[in-house]
Structures are given as structure tokens and as C-alpha cells.
Amino acid sequence: MIQFKPTRNIDLIEAVGNHPDIIAGSNNGDGYDYKPDCRYFEVNVHGQFGGIVYYQEIQPLTFDCHAMYLPEVRGFSKEIGLAFWRYILTNTTVQCVTSFAARKFRHGQIYCA
């Protein structure tokens, strides 16, 4: 089971974002700083903390989504991503979601409804 818990725990968010495995898999290789205009969620996979997912409203009703998964749950990244989209679609008014992936997919995708 995948669960999302809203969080504003800056220390936790920055600790995950600055974890060496997160930095190694990022597009820019830099550390992460908390952004107050983002909405953050703790990810739990089968009861285990797995990282942080977050979104930012970049245009009205258009959300830019990102994830910082710890190595222990990366095998569930597709399931987490789909569950997070369901969460967003259920709990927000949305027209577009942009998604940028590091490593394998180094290109952006935009999905509009």
C-alpha cells in the first residue's frame, strides 16, 4: 500500500533532498532547498518511509510534480507516481500536470485533461 502524508517538515524535506543517493540521481547534481510555494508529501510504501513527492502550481490549475525516492523504494517508482497522480486528481482541481524525470527519461512530459 502506498500512502501520502502532507508535510511542512523542512528538516525532513531537506534531509531527503540532500541525501547522496537523491543528489546522484538528480538532473542538476545539486542539493535541495525547501521551497515554501511547493506542497510536500511524505511517501510510505508498505509501511516504510520512502521519500518525498511534491508539486508546485506553475500556472493556474497546472502542476509541476517531482519525486525524491530513497533507494529502498525505487522499485515502486511507477506505482508511487501513478498513486500520486490519483491523489492529486482526487484532492485538487487540476487541468495539467507536468512531469520531468531524471536519468532514464531526461525529457519533460505534460499531460492535460
PDB file of N, CA and C in Angstrom:
ATOM      1  N   MET A   1       0.840  -1.167   0.000  1.00  0.00           N
ATOM      2  CA  MET A   1       0.000   0.000   0.000  1.00  0.00           C
ATOM      3  C   MET A   1       0.896   1.245   0.000  1.00  0.00           C
ATOM      4  N   ILE A   2       0.494   2.236  -0.771  1.00  0.00           N
ATOM      5  CA  ILE A   2       1.229   3.499  -0.874  1.00  0.00           C
ATOM      6  C   ILE A   2       0.380   4.597  -0.245  1.00  0.00           C
ATOM      7  N   GLN A   3       0.991   5.357   0.661  1.00  0.00           N
ATOM      8  CA  GLN A   3       0.278   6.433   1.342  1.00  0.00           C
ATOM      9  C   GLN A   3       1.060   7.731   1.227  1.00  0.00           C
ATOM     10  N   PHE A   4       0.311   8.832   1.185  1.00  0.00           N
ATOM     11  CA  PHE A   4       0.901  10.166   1.131  1.00  0.00           C
ATOM     12  C   PHE A   4       0.417  10.954   2.335  1.00  0.00           C
ATOM     13  N   LYS A   5       1.352  11.614   2.998  1.00  0.00           N
ATOM     14  CA  LYS A   5       1.016  12.423   4.169  1.00  0.00           C
ATOM     15  C   LYS A   5       1.557  13.828   3.929  1.00  0.00           C
ATOM     16  N   PRO A   6       0.675  14.839   3.864  1.00  0.00           N
ATOM     17  CA  PRO A   6       1.171  16.211   3.684  1.00  0.00           C
ATOM     18  C   PRO A   6       2.161  16.567   4.784  1.00  0.00           C
ATOM     19  N   THR A   7       3.211  17.282   4.416  1.00  0.00           N
ATOM     20  CA  THR A   7       4.217  17.676   5.399  1.00  0.00           C
ATOM     21  C   THR A   7       4.775  19.050   5.067  1.00  0.00           C
ATOM     22  N   ARG A   8       5.145  19.761   6.113  1.00  0.00           N
ATOM     23  CA  ARG A   8       5.888  21.021   6.001  1.00  0.00           C
ATOM     24  C   ARG A   8       7.151  20.925   6.855  1.00  0.00           C
ATOM     25  N   ASN A   9       7.575  19.690   7.141  1.00  0.00           N
ATOM     26  CA  ASN A   9       8.758  19.448   7.958  1.00  0.00           C
ATOM     27  C   ASN A   9       9.999  19.764   7.122  1.00  0.00           C
ATOM     28  N   ILE A  10      10.477  20.998   7.243  1.00  0.00           N
ATOM     29  CA  ILE A  10      11.591  21.477   6.413  1.00  0.00           C
ATOM     30  C   ILE A  10      12.833  20.625   6.622  1.00  0.00           C
ATOM     31  N   ASP A  11      13.120  20.245   7.861  1.00  0.00           N
ATOM     32  CA  ASP A  11      14.310  19.429   8.125  1.00  0.00           C
ATOM     33  C   ASP A  11      14.232  18.089   7.396  1.00  0.00           C
ATOM     34  N   LEU A  12      13.077  17.443   7.432  1.00  0.00           N
ATOM     35  CA  LEU A  12      12.906  16.162   6.748  1.00  0.00           C
ATOM     36  C   LEU A  12      13.018  16.334   5.236  1.00  0.00           C
ATOM     37  N   ILE A  13      12.338  17.340   4.695  1.00  0.00           N
ATOM     38  CA  ILE A  13      12.356  17.580   3.249  1.00  0.00           C
ATOM     39  C   ILE A  13      13.781  17.819   2.760  1.00  0.00           C
ATOM     40  N   GLU A  14      14.516  18.661   3.455  1.00  0.00           N
ATOM     41  CA  GLU A  14      15.891  18.956   3.028  1.00  0.00           C
ATOM     42  C   GLU A  14      16.829  17.776   3.279  1.00  0.00           C
ATOM     43  N   ALA A  15      16.586  16.998   4.331  1.00  0.00           N
ATOM     44  CA  ALA A  15      17.418  15.814   4.577  1.00  0.00           C
ATOM     45  C   ALA A  15      17.258  14.804   3.443  1.00  0.00           C
ATOM     46  N   VAL A  16      16.025  14.588   3.000  1.00  0.00           N
ATOM     47  CA  VAL A  16      15.798  13.675   1.877  1.00  0.00           C
ATOM     48  C   VAL A  16      16.385  14.269   0.603  1.00  0.00           C
ATOM     49  N   GLY A  17      16.112  15.537   0.343  1.00  0.00           N
ATOM     50  CA  GLY A  17      16.599  16.181  -0.877  1.00  0.00           C
ATOM     51  C   GLY A  17      18.106  16.266  -0.971  1.00  0.00           C
ATOM     52  N   ASN A  18      18.784  16.246   0.168  1.00  0.00           N
ATOM     53  CA  ASN A  18      20.243  16.319   0.185  1.00  0.00           C
ATOM     54  C   ASN A  18      20.907  14.973   0.471  1.00  0.00           C
ATOM     55  N   HIS A  19      20.124  13.909   0.466  1.00  0.00           N
ATOM     56  CA  HIS A  19      20.661  12.553   0.630  1.00  0.00           C
ATOM     57  C   HIS A  19      21.556  12.257  -0.576  1.00  0.00           C
ATOM     58  N   PRO A  20      22.731  11.680  -0.376  1.00  0.00           N
ATOM     59  CA  PRO A  20      23.652  11.432  -1.500  1.00  0.00           C
ATOM     60  C   PRO A  20      23.035  10.652  -2.664  1.00  0.00           C
ATOM     61  N   ASP A  21      22.157   9.692  -2.373  1.00  0.00           N
ATOM     62  CA  ASP A  21      21.524   8.930  -3.455  1.00  0.00           C
ATOM     63  C   ASP A  21      20.519   9.770  -4.233  1.00  0.00           C
ATOM     64  N   ILE A  22      19.905  10.739  -3.579  1.00  0.00           N
ATOM     65  CA  ILE A  22      18.972  11.639  -4.269  1.00  0.00           C
ATOM     66  C   ILE A  22      19.760  12.589  -5.161  1.00  0.00           C
ATOM     67  N   ILE A  23      20.810  13.169  -4.639  1.00  0.00           N
ATOM     68  CA  ILE A  23      21.634  14.093  -5.426  1.00  0.00           C
ATOM     69  C   ILE A  23      22.227  13.378  -6.634  1.00  0.00           C
ATOM     70  N   ALA A  24      22.693  12.140  -6.459  1.00  0.00           N
ATOM     71  CA  ALA A  24      23.302  11.388  -7.561  1.00  0.00           C
ATOM     72  C   ALA A  24      22.311  11.133  -8.691  1.00  0.00           C
ATOM     73  N   GLY A  25      21.025  11.032  -8.379  1.00  0.00           N
ATOM     74  CA  GLY A  25      20.026  10.763  -9.401  1.00  0.00           C
ATOM     75  C   GLY A  25      19.316  11.994  -9.919  1.00  0.00           C
ATOM     76  N   SER A  26      19.746  13.174  -9.505  1.00  0.00           N
ATOM     77  CA  SER A  26      19.050  14.394  -9.924  1.00  0.00           C
ATOM     78  C   SER A  26      19.583  14.897 -11.257  1.00  0.00           C
ATOM     79  N   ASN A  27      18.818  15.759 -11.875  1.00  0.00           N
ATOM     80  CA  ASN A  27      19.232  16.343 -13.152  1.00  0.00           C
ATOM     81  C   ASN A  27      20.416  17.279 -12.998  1.00  0.00           C
ATOM     82  N   ASN A  28      20.466  18.012 -11.897  1.00  0.00           N
ATOM     83  CA  ASN A  28      21.496  19.042 -11.771  1.00  0.00           C
ATOM     84  C   ASN A  28      22.622  18.682 -10.812  1.00  0.00           C
ATOM     85  N   GLY A  29      22.483  17.626 -10.049  1.00  0.00           N
ATOM     86  CA  GLY A  29      23.543  17.205  -9.146  1.00  0.00           C
ATOM     87  C   GLY A  29      23.747  18.109  -7.946  1.00  0.00           C
ATOM     88  N   ASP A  30      22.859  19.064  -7.754  1.00  0.00           N
ATOM     89  CA  ASP A  30      22.956  19.984  -6.623  1.00  0.00           C
ATOM     90  C   ASP A  30      22.131  19.464  -5.459  1.00  0.00           C
ATOM     91  N   GLY A  31      22.299  20.109  -4.326  1.00  0.00           N
ATOM     92  CA  GLY A  31      21.474  19.806  -3.175  1.00  0.00           C
ATOM     93  C   GLY A  31      20.082  20.401  -3.349  1.00  0.00           C
ATOM     94  N   TYR A  32      19.253  20.224  -2.339  1.00  0.00           N
ATOM     95  CA  TYR A  32      17.877  20.686  -2.417  1.00  0.00           C
ATOM     96  C   TYR A  32      17.582  21.643  -1.273  1.00  0.00           C
ATOM     97  N   ASP A  33      16.909  22.725  -1.590  1.00  0.00           N
ATOM     98  CA  ASP A  33      16.442  23.686  -0.596  1.00  0.00           C
ATOM     99  C   ASP A  33      14.918  23.702  -0.602  1.00  0.00           C
ATOM    100  N   TYR A  34      14.335  23.740   0.583  1.00  0.00           N
ATOM    101  CA  TYR A  34      12.889  23.829   0.751  1.00  0.00           C
ATOM    102  C   TYR A  34      12.345  25.032  -0.009  1.00  0.00           C
ATOM    103  N   LYS A  35      11.213  24.830  -0.668  1.00  0.00           N
ATOM    104  CA  LYS A  35      10.545  25.909  -1.403  1.00  0.00           C
ATOM    105  C   LYS A  35       9.148  26.092  -0.801  1.00  0.00           C
ATOM    106  N   PRO A  36       8.885  27.231  -0.174  1.00  0.00           N
ATOM    107  CA  PRO A  36       7.607  27.407   0.519  1.00  0.00           C
ATOM    108  C   PRO A  36       6.384  27.382  -0.398  1.00  0.00           C
ATOM    109  N   ASP A  37       6.560  27.585  -1.692  1.00  0.00           N
ATOM    110  CA  ASP A  37       5.408  27.576  -2.596  1.00  0.00           C
ATOM    111  C   ASP A  37       5.073  26.175  -3.109  1.00  0.00           C
ATOM    112  N   CYS A  38       5.805  25.163  -2.673  1.00  0.00           N
ATOM    113  CA  CYS A  38       5.520  23.777  -3.062  1.00  0.00           C
ATOM    114  C   CYS A  38       4.674  23.094  -1.993  1.00  0.00           C
ATOM    115  N   ARG A  39       3.928  22.088  -2.407  1.00  0.00           N
ATOM    116  CA  ARG A  39       3.186  21.226  -1.481  1.00  0.00           C
ATOM    117  C   ARG A  39       3.928  19.906  -1.400  1.00  0.00           C
ATOM    118  N   TYR A  40       4.345  19.522  -0.209  1.00  0.00           N
ATOM    119  CA  TYR A  40       5.173  18.340   0.007  1.00  0.00           C
ATOM    120  C   TYR A  40       4.372  17.225   0.677  1.00  0.00           C
ATOM    121  N   PHE A  41       4.755  15.989   0.352  1.00  0.00           N
ATOM    122  CA  PHE A  41       4.105  14.812   0.917  1.00  0.00           C
ATOM    123  C   PHE A  41       5.156  13.758   1.242  1.00  0.00           C
ATOM    124  N   GLU A  42       5.049  13.194   2.447  1.00  0.00           N
ATOM    125  CA  GLU A  42       5.863  12.029   2.778  1.00  0.00           C
ATOM    126  C   GLU A  42       5.255  10.832   2.059  1.00  0.00           C
ATOM    127  N   VAL A  43       6.106   9.967   1.524  1.00  0.00           N
ATOM    128  CA  VAL A  43       5.659   8.751   0.847  1.00  0.00           C
ATOM    129  C   VAL A  43       5.974   7.558   1.737  1.00  0.00           C
ATOM    130  N   ASN A  44       4.982   6.730   1.975  1.00  0.00           N
ATOM    131  CA  ASN A  44       5.189   5.473   2.690  1.00  0.00           C
ATOM    132  C   ASN A  44       4.742   4.332   1.791  1.00  0.00           C
ATOM    133  N   VAL A  45       5.624   3.346   1.632  1.00  0.00           N
ATOM    134  CA  VAL A  45       5.346   2.184   0.792  1.00  0.00           C
ATOM    135  C   VAL A  45       5.353   0.952   1.691  1.00  0.00           C
ATOM    136  N   HIS A  46       4.193   0.317   1.817  1.00  0.00           N
ATOM    137  CA  HIS A  46       4.049  -0.862   2.678  1.00  0.00           C
ATOM    138  C   HIS A  46       4.597  -0.586   4.074  1.00  0.00           C
ATOM    139  N   GLY A  47       4.273   0.601   4.603  1.00  0.00           N
ATOM    140  CA  GLY A  47       4.654   0.977   5.950  1.00  0.00           C
ATOM    141  C   GLY A  47       6.063   1.516   6.114  1.00  0.00           C
ATOM    142  N   GLN A  48       6.835   1.586   5.038  1.00  0.00           N
ATOM    143  CA  GLN A  48       8.216   2.071   5.107  1.00  0.00           C
ATOM    144  C   GLN A  48       8.311   3.456   4.480  1.00  0.00           C
ATOM    145  N   PHE A  49       8.967   4.383   5.201  1.00  0.00           N
ATOM    146  CA  PHE A  49       9.179   5.715   4.646  1.00  0.00           C
ATOM    147  C   PHE A  49      10.040   5.590   3.395  1.00  0.00           C
ATOM    148  N   GLY A  50       9.595   6.232   2.304  1.00  0.00           N
ATOM    149  CA  GLY A  50      10.295   6.080   1.036  1.00  0.00           C
ATOM    150  C   GLY A  50      10.782   7.355   0.399  1.00  0.00           C
ATOM    151  N   GLY A  51      10.463   8.505   0.981  1.00  0.00           N
ATOM    152  CA  GLY A  51      10.933   9.752   0.405  1.00  0.00           C
ATOM    153  C   GLY A  51       9.863  10.818   0.403  1.00  0.00           C
ATOM    154  N   ILE A  52      10.048  11.769  -0.495  1.00  0.00           N
ATOM    155  CA  ILE A  52       9.169  12.938  -0.589  1.00  0.00           C
ATOM    156  C   ILE A  52       8.721  13.097  -2.039  1.00  0.00           C
ATOM    157  N   VAL A  53       7.440  13.369  -2.236  1.00  0.00           N
ATOM    158  CA  VAL A  53       6.938  13.825  -3.529  1.00  0.00           C
ATOM    159  C   VAL A  53       6.361  15.212  -3.306  1.00  0.00           C
ATOM    160  N   TYR A  54       6.397  16.020  -4.349  1.00  0.00           N
ATOM    161  CA  TYR A  54       5.885  17.374  -4.180  1.00  0.00           C
ATOM    162  C   TYR A  54       5.434  17.943  -5.510  1.00  0.00           C
ATOM    163  N   TYR A  55       4.608  18.980  -5.413  1.00  0.00           N
ATOM    164  CA  TYR A  55       4.190  19.685  -6.620  1.00  0.00           C
ATOM    165  C   TYR A  55       4.170  21.179  -6.362  1.00  0.00           C
ATOM    166  N   GLN A  56       4.230  21.896  -7.469  1.00  0.00           N
ATOM    167  CA  GLN A  56       4.163  23.355  -7.451  1.00  0.00           C
ATOM    168  C   GLN A  56       3.176  23.767  -8.534  1.00  0.00           C
ATOM    169  N   GLU A  57       2.283  24.670  -8.206  1.00  0.00           N
ATOM    170  CA  GLU A  57       1.343  25.179  -9.207  1.00  0.00           C
ATOM    171  C   GLU A  57       2.086  26.228 -10.028  1.00  0.00           C
ATOM    172  N   ILE A  58       2.464  25.879 -11.272  1.00  0.00           N
ATOM    173  CA  ILE A  58       3.292  26.753 -12.100  1.00  0.00           C
ATOM    174  C   ILE A  58       2.466  27.689 -12.972  1.00  0.00           C
ATOM    175  N   GLN A  59       1.255  27.335 -13.241  1.00  0.00           N
ATOM    176  CA  GLN A  59       0.255  28.148 -13.923  1.00  0.00           C
ATOM    177  C   GLN A  59      -1.062  27.793 -13.248  1.00  0.00           C
ATOM    178  N   PRO A  60      -2.089  28.610 -13.402  1.00  0.00           N
ATOM    179  CA  PRO A  60      -3.365  28.234 -12.790  1.00  0.00           C
ATOM    180  C   PRO A  60      -3.794  26.827 -13.222  1.00  0.00           C
ATOM    181  N   LEU A  61      -4.050  25.978 -12.249  1.00  0.00           N
ATOM    182  CA  LEU A  61      -4.503  24.600 -12.441  1.00  0.00           C
ATOM    183  C   LEU A  61      -3.499  23.719 -13.180  1.00  0.00           C
ATOM    184  N   THR A  62      -2.222  24.104 -13.179  1.00  0.00           N
ATOM    185  CA  THR A  62      -1.151  23.343 -13.829  1.00  0.00           C
ATOM    186  C   THR A  62      -0.077  23.055 -12.793  1.00  0.00           C
ATOM    187  N   PHE A  63       0.214  21.783 -12.583  1.00  0.00           N
ATOM    188  CA  PHE A  63       1.103  21.367 -11.507  1.00  0.00           C
ATOM    189  C   PHE A  63       2.364  20.708 -12.049  1.00  0.00           C
ATOM    190  N   ASP A  64       3.500  21.137 -11.526  1.00  0.00           N
ATOM    191  CA  ASP A  64       4.802  20.556 -11.838  1.00  0.00           C
ATOM    192  C   ASP A  64       5.126  19.595 -10.695  1.00  0.00           C
ATOM    193  N   CYS A  65       5.245  18.303 -11.000  1.00  0.00           N
ATOM    194  CA  CYS A  65       5.425  17.271  -9.976  1.00  0.00           C
ATOM    195  C   CYS A  65       6.852  16.736  -9.976  1.00  0.00           C
ATOM    196  N   HIS A  66       7.361  16.466  -8.793  1.00  0.00           N
ATOM    197  CA  HIS A  66       8.709  15.916  -8.633  1.00  0.00           C
ATOM    198  C   HIS A  66       8.696  14.880  -7.517  1.00  0.00           C
ATOM    199  N   ALA A  67       9.701  14.022  -7.531  1.00  0.00           N
ATOM    200  CA  ALA A  67       9.817  12.995  -6.500  1.00  0.00           C
ATOM    201  C   ALA A  67      11.264  12.846  -6.075  1.00  0.00           C
ATOM    202  N   MET A  68      11.443  12.536  -4.807  1.00  0.00           N
ATOM    203  CA  MET A  68      12.765  12.229  -4.257  1.00  0.00           C
ATOM    204  C   MET A  68      12.616  10.907  -3.511  1.00  0.00           C
ATOM    205  N   TYR A  69      12.858   9.784  -4.210  1.00  0.00           N
ATOM    206  CA  TYR A  69      12.689   8.457  -3.629  1.00  0.00           C
ATOM    207  C   TYR A  69      14.002   7.955  -3.062  1.00  0.00           C
ATOM    208  N   LEU A  70      13.948   7.410  -1.868  1.00  0.00           N
ATOM    209  CA  LEU A  70      15.111   6.759  -1.285  1.00  0.00           C
ATOM    210  C   LEU A  70      15.313   5.404  -1.974  1.00  0.00           C
ATOM    211  N   PRO A  71      16.540   4.898  -1.983  1.00  0.00           N
ATOM    212  CA  PRO A  71      16.839   3.661  -2.722  1.00  0.00           C
ATOM    213  C   PRO A  71      15.948   2.476  -2.347  1.00  0.00           C
ATOM    214  N   GLU A  72      15.509   2.403  -1.104  1.00  0.00           N
ATOM    215  CA  GLU A  72      14.720   1.261  -0.641  1.00  0.00           C
ATOM    216  C   GLU A  72      13.389   1.108  -1.367  1.00  0.00           C
ATOM    217  N   VAL A  73      12.856   2.177  -1.948  1.00  0.00           N
ATOM    218  CA  VAL A  73      11.535   2.085  -2.589  1.00  0.00           C
ATOM    219  C   VAL A  73      11.570   2.386  -4.084  1.00  0.00           C
ATOM    220  N   ARG A  74      12.726   2.545  -4.649  1.00  0.00           N
ATOM    221  CA  ARG A  74      12.787   2.907  -6.064  1.00  0.00           C
ATOM    222  C   ARG A  74      12.170   1.858  -6.978  1.00  0.00           C
ATOM    223  N   GLY A  75      12.110   0.630  -6.540  1.00  0.00           N
ATOM    224  CA  GLY A  75      11.440  -0.402  -7.330  1.00  0.00           C
ATOM    225  C   GLY A  75       9.940  -0.162  -7.446  1.00  0.00           C
ATOM    226  N   PHE A  76       9.420   0.738  -6.638  1.00  0.00           N
ATOM    227  CA  PHE A  76       7.992   1.070  -6.656  1.00  0.00           C
ATOM    228  C   PHE A  76       7.724   2.424  -7.307  1.00  0.00           C
ATOM    229  N   SER A  77       8.700   2.978  -8.017  1.00  0.00           N
ATOM    230  CA  SER A  77       8.555   4.349  -8.518  1.00  0.00           C
ATOM    231  C   SER A  77       7.355   4.516  -9.439  1.00  0.00           C
ATOM    232  N   LYS A  78       7.088   3.562 -10.308  1.00  0.00           N
ATOM    233  CA  LYS A  78       5.924   3.673 -11.199  1.00  0.00           C
ATOM    234  C   LYS A  78       4.637   3.674 -10.379  1.00  0.00           C
ATOM    235  N   GLU A  79       4.528   2.752  -9.437  1.00  0.00           N
ATOM    236  CA  GLU A  79       3.329   2.665  -8.605  1.00  0.00           C
ATOM    237  C   GLU A  79       3.144   3.926  -7.768  1.00  0.00           C
ATOM    238  N   ILE A  80       4.249   4.453  -7.231  1.00  0.00           N
ATOM    239  CA  ILE A  80       4.169   5.688  -6.444  1.00  0.00           C
ATOM    240  C   ILE A  80       3.699   6.833  -7.330  1.00  0.00           C
ATOM    241  N   GLY A  81       4.281   6.957  -8.512  1.00  0.00           N
ATOM    242  CA  GLY A  81       3.901   8.030  -9.432  1.00  0.00           C
ATOM    243  C   GLY A  81       2.432   7.978  -9.802  1.00  0.00           C
ATOM    244  N   LEU A  82       1.943   6.800 -10.153  1.00  0.00           N
ATOM    245  CA  LEU A  82       0.527   6.666 -10.511  1.00  0.00           C
ATOM    246  C   LEU A  82      -0.379   6.949  -9.319  1.00  0.00           C
ATOM    247  N   ALA A  83       0.013   6.476  -8.148  1.00  0.00           N
ATOM    248  CA  ALA A  83      -0.784   6.738  -6.943  1.00  0.00           C
ATOM    249  C   ALA A  83      -0.796   8.227  -6.613  1.00  0.00           C
ATOM    250  N   PHE A  84       0.338   8.901  -6.819  1.00  0.00           N
ATOM    251  CA  PHE A  84       0.393  10.336  -6.540  1.00  0.00           C
ATOM    252  C   PHE A  84      -0.495  11.102  -7.509  1.00  0.00           C
ATOM    253  N   TRP A  85      -0.494  10.703  -8.774  1.00  0.00           N
ATOM    254  CA  TRP A  85      -1.391  11.356  -9.732  1.00  0.00           C
ATOM    255  C   TRP A  85      -2.841  11.165  -9.318  1.00  0.00           C
ATOM    256  N   ARG A  86      -3.210   9.952  -8.904  1.00  0.00           N
ATOM    257  CA  ARG A  86      -4.584   9.716  -8.439  1.00  0.00           C
ATOM    258  C   ARG A  86      -4.893  10.613  -7.241  1.00  0.00           C
ATOM    259  N   TYR A  87      -3.924  10.749  -6.343  1.00  0.00           N
ATOM    260  CA  TYR A  87      -4.094  11.601  -5.168  1.00  0.00           C
ATOM    261  C   TYR A  87      -4.342  13.047  -5.595  1.00  0.00           C
ATOM    262  N   ILE A  88      -3.527  13.555  -6.509  1.00  0.00           N
ATOM    263  CA  ILE A  88      -3.683  14.937  -6.983  1.00  0.00           C
ATOM    264  C   ILE A  88      -5.031  15.117  -7.668  1.00  0.00           C
ATOM    265  N   LEU A  89      -5.380  14.193  -8.553  1.00  0.00           N
ATOM    266  CA  LEU A  89      -6.634  14.314  -9.296  1.00  0.00           C
ATOM    267  C   LEU A  89      -7.849  14.230  -8.377  1.00  0.00           C
ATOM    268  N   THR A  90      -7.737  13.497  -7.291  1.00  0.00           N
ATOM    269  CA  THR A  90      -8.832  13.358  -6.334  1.00  0.00           C
ATOM    270  C   THR A  90      -8.946  14.558  -5.404  1.00  0.00           C
ATOM    271  N   ASN A  91      -7.813  15.161  -5.054  1.00  0.00           N
ATOM    272  CA  ASN A  91      -7.795  16.174  -3.997  1.00  0.00           C
ATOM    273  C   ASN A  91      -7.559  17.603  -4.455  1.00  0.00           C
ATOM    274  N   THR A  92      -7.393  17.837  -5.740  1.00  0.00           N
ATOM    275  CA  THR A  92      -7.183  19.195  -6.242  1.00  0.00           C
ATOM    276  C   THR A  92      -8.004  19.407  -7.501  1.00  0.00           C
ATOM    277  N   THR A  93      -8.155  20.661  -7.871  1.00  0.00           N
ATOM    278  CA  THR A  93      -8.719  20.996  -9.171  1.00  0.00           C
ATOM    279  C   THR A  93      -7.530  21.147 -10.106  1.00  0.00           C
ATOM    280  N   VAL A  94      -7.478  20.325 -11.139  1.00  0.00           N
ATOM    281  CA  VAL A  94      -6.286  20.280 -11.984  1.00  0.00           C
ATOM    282  C   VAL A  94      -6.690  20.232 -13.452  1.00  0.00           C
ATOM    283  N   GLN A  95      -5.894  20.890 -14.290  1.00  0.00           N
ATOM    284  CA  GLN A  95      -6.070  20.778 -15.734  1.00  0.00           C
ATOM    285  C   GLN A  95      -4.849  20.153 -16.381  1.00  0.00           C
ATOM    286  N   CYS A  96      -3.656  20.485 -15.890  1.00  0.00           N
ATOM    287  CA  CYS A  96      -2.421  19.960 -16.478  1.00  0.00           C
ATOM    288  C   CYS A  96      -1.451  19.541 -15.382  1.00  0.00           C
ATOM    289  N   VAL A  97      -0.694  18.497 -15.677  1.00  0.00           N
ATOM    290  CA  VAL A  97       0.379  18.051 -14.801  1.00  0.00           C
ATOM    291  C   VAL A  97       1.624  17.905 -15.654  1.00  0.00           C
ATOM    292  N   THR A  98       2.722  18.530 -15.229  1.00  0.00           N
ATOM    293  CA  THR A  98       3.989  18.333 -15.931  1.00  0.00           C
ATOM    294  C   THR A  98       4.831  17.378 -15.104  1.00  0.00           C
ATOM    295  N   SER A  99       5.614  16.581 -15.788  1.00  0.00           N
ATOM    296  CA  SER A  99       6.428  15.586 -15.111  1.00  0.00           C
ATOM    297  C   SER A  99       7.788  15.530 -15.773  1.00  0.00           C
ATOM    298  N   PHE A 100       8.833  15.754 -15.004  1.00  0.00           N
ATOM    299  CA  PHE A 100      10.201  15.695 -15.512  1.00  0.00           C
ATOM    300  C   PHE A 100      10.923  14.588 -14.766  1.00  0.00           C
ATOM    301  N   ALA A 101      11.524  13.672 -15.496  1.00  0.00           N
ATOM    302  CA  ALA A 101      12.198  12.536 -14.867  1.00  0.00           C
ATOM    303  C   ALA A 101      13.692  12.596 -15.126  1.00  0.00           C
ATOM    304  N   ALA A 102      14.455  12.251 -14.115  1.00  0.00           N
ATOM    305  CA  ALA A 102      15.912  12.209 -14.248  1.00  0.00           C
ATOM    306  C   ALA A 102      16.342  10.853 -14.798  1.00  0.00           C
ATOM    307  N   ARG A 103      17.614  10.756 -15.082  1.00  0.00           N
ATOM    308  CA  ARG A 103      18.269   9.539 -15.547  1.00  0.00           C
ATOM    309  C   ARG A 103      17.702   9.006 -16.844  1.00  0.00           C
ATOM    310  N   LYS A 104      16.796   8.026 -16.764  1.00  0.00           N
ATOM    311  CA  LYS A 104      16.354   7.308 -17.946  1.00  0.00           C
ATOM    312  C   LYS A 104      15.616   8.190 -18.942  1.00  0.00           C
ATOM    313  N   PHE A 105      14.865   9.155 -18.457  1.00  0.00           N
ATOM    314  CA  PHE A 105      13.926   9.844 -19.329  1.00  0.00           C
ATOM    315  C   PHE A 105      14.260  11.292 -19.604  1.00  0.00           C
ATOM    316  N   ARG A 106      15.202  11.866 -19.137  1.00  0.00           N
ATOM    317  CA  ARG A 106      15.691  13.230 -19.318  1.00  0.00           C
ATOM    318  C   ARG A 106      14.897  14.130 -20.273  1.00  0.00           C
ATOM    319  N   HIS A 107      13.618  13.995 -20.305  1.00  0.00           N
ATOM    320  CA  HIS A 107      12.771  14.912 -21.065  1.00  0.00           C
ATOM    321  C   HIS A 107      11.490  15.142 -20.270  1.00  0.00           C
ATOM    322  N   GLY A 108      10.828  16.219 -20.574  1.00  0.00           N
ATOM    323  CA  GLY A 108       9.609  16.548 -19.848  1.00  0.00           C
ATOM    324  C   GLY A 108       8.387  16.086 -20.605  1.00  0.00           C
ATOM    325  N   GLN A 109       7.351  15.840 -19.872  1.00  0.00           N
ATOM    326  CA  GLN A 109       6.078  15.474 -20.463  1.00  0.00           C
ATOM    327  C   GLN A 109       5.013  16.329 -19.798  1.00  0.00           C
ATOM    328  N   ILE A 110       4.041  16.734 -20.557  1.00  0.00           N
ATOM    329  CA  ILE A 110       2.934  17.492 -19.989  1.00  0.00           C
ATOM    330  C   ILE A 110       1.643  16.754 -20.322  1.00  0.00           C
ATOM    331  N   TYR A 111       0.795  16.619 -19.344  1.00  0.00           N
ATOM    332  CA  TYR A 111      -0.453  15.894 -19.502  1.00  0.00           C
ATOM    333  C   TYR A 111      -1.588  16.849 -19.164  1.00  0.00           C
ATOM    334  N   CYS A 112      -2.521  16.998 -20.054  1.00  0.00           N
ATOM    335  CA  CYS A 112      -3.640  17.913 -19.832  1.00  0.00           C
ATOM    336  C   CYS A 112      -4.961  17.166 -19.934  1.00  0.00           C
ATOM    337  N   ALA A 113      -5.915  17.589 -19.109  1.00  0.00           N
ATOM    338  CA  ALA A 113      -7.246  16.998 -19.153  1.00  0.00           C
ATOM    339  C   ALA A 113      -8.265  18.108 -19.317  1.00  0.00           C
TER     340      ALA A 113
END
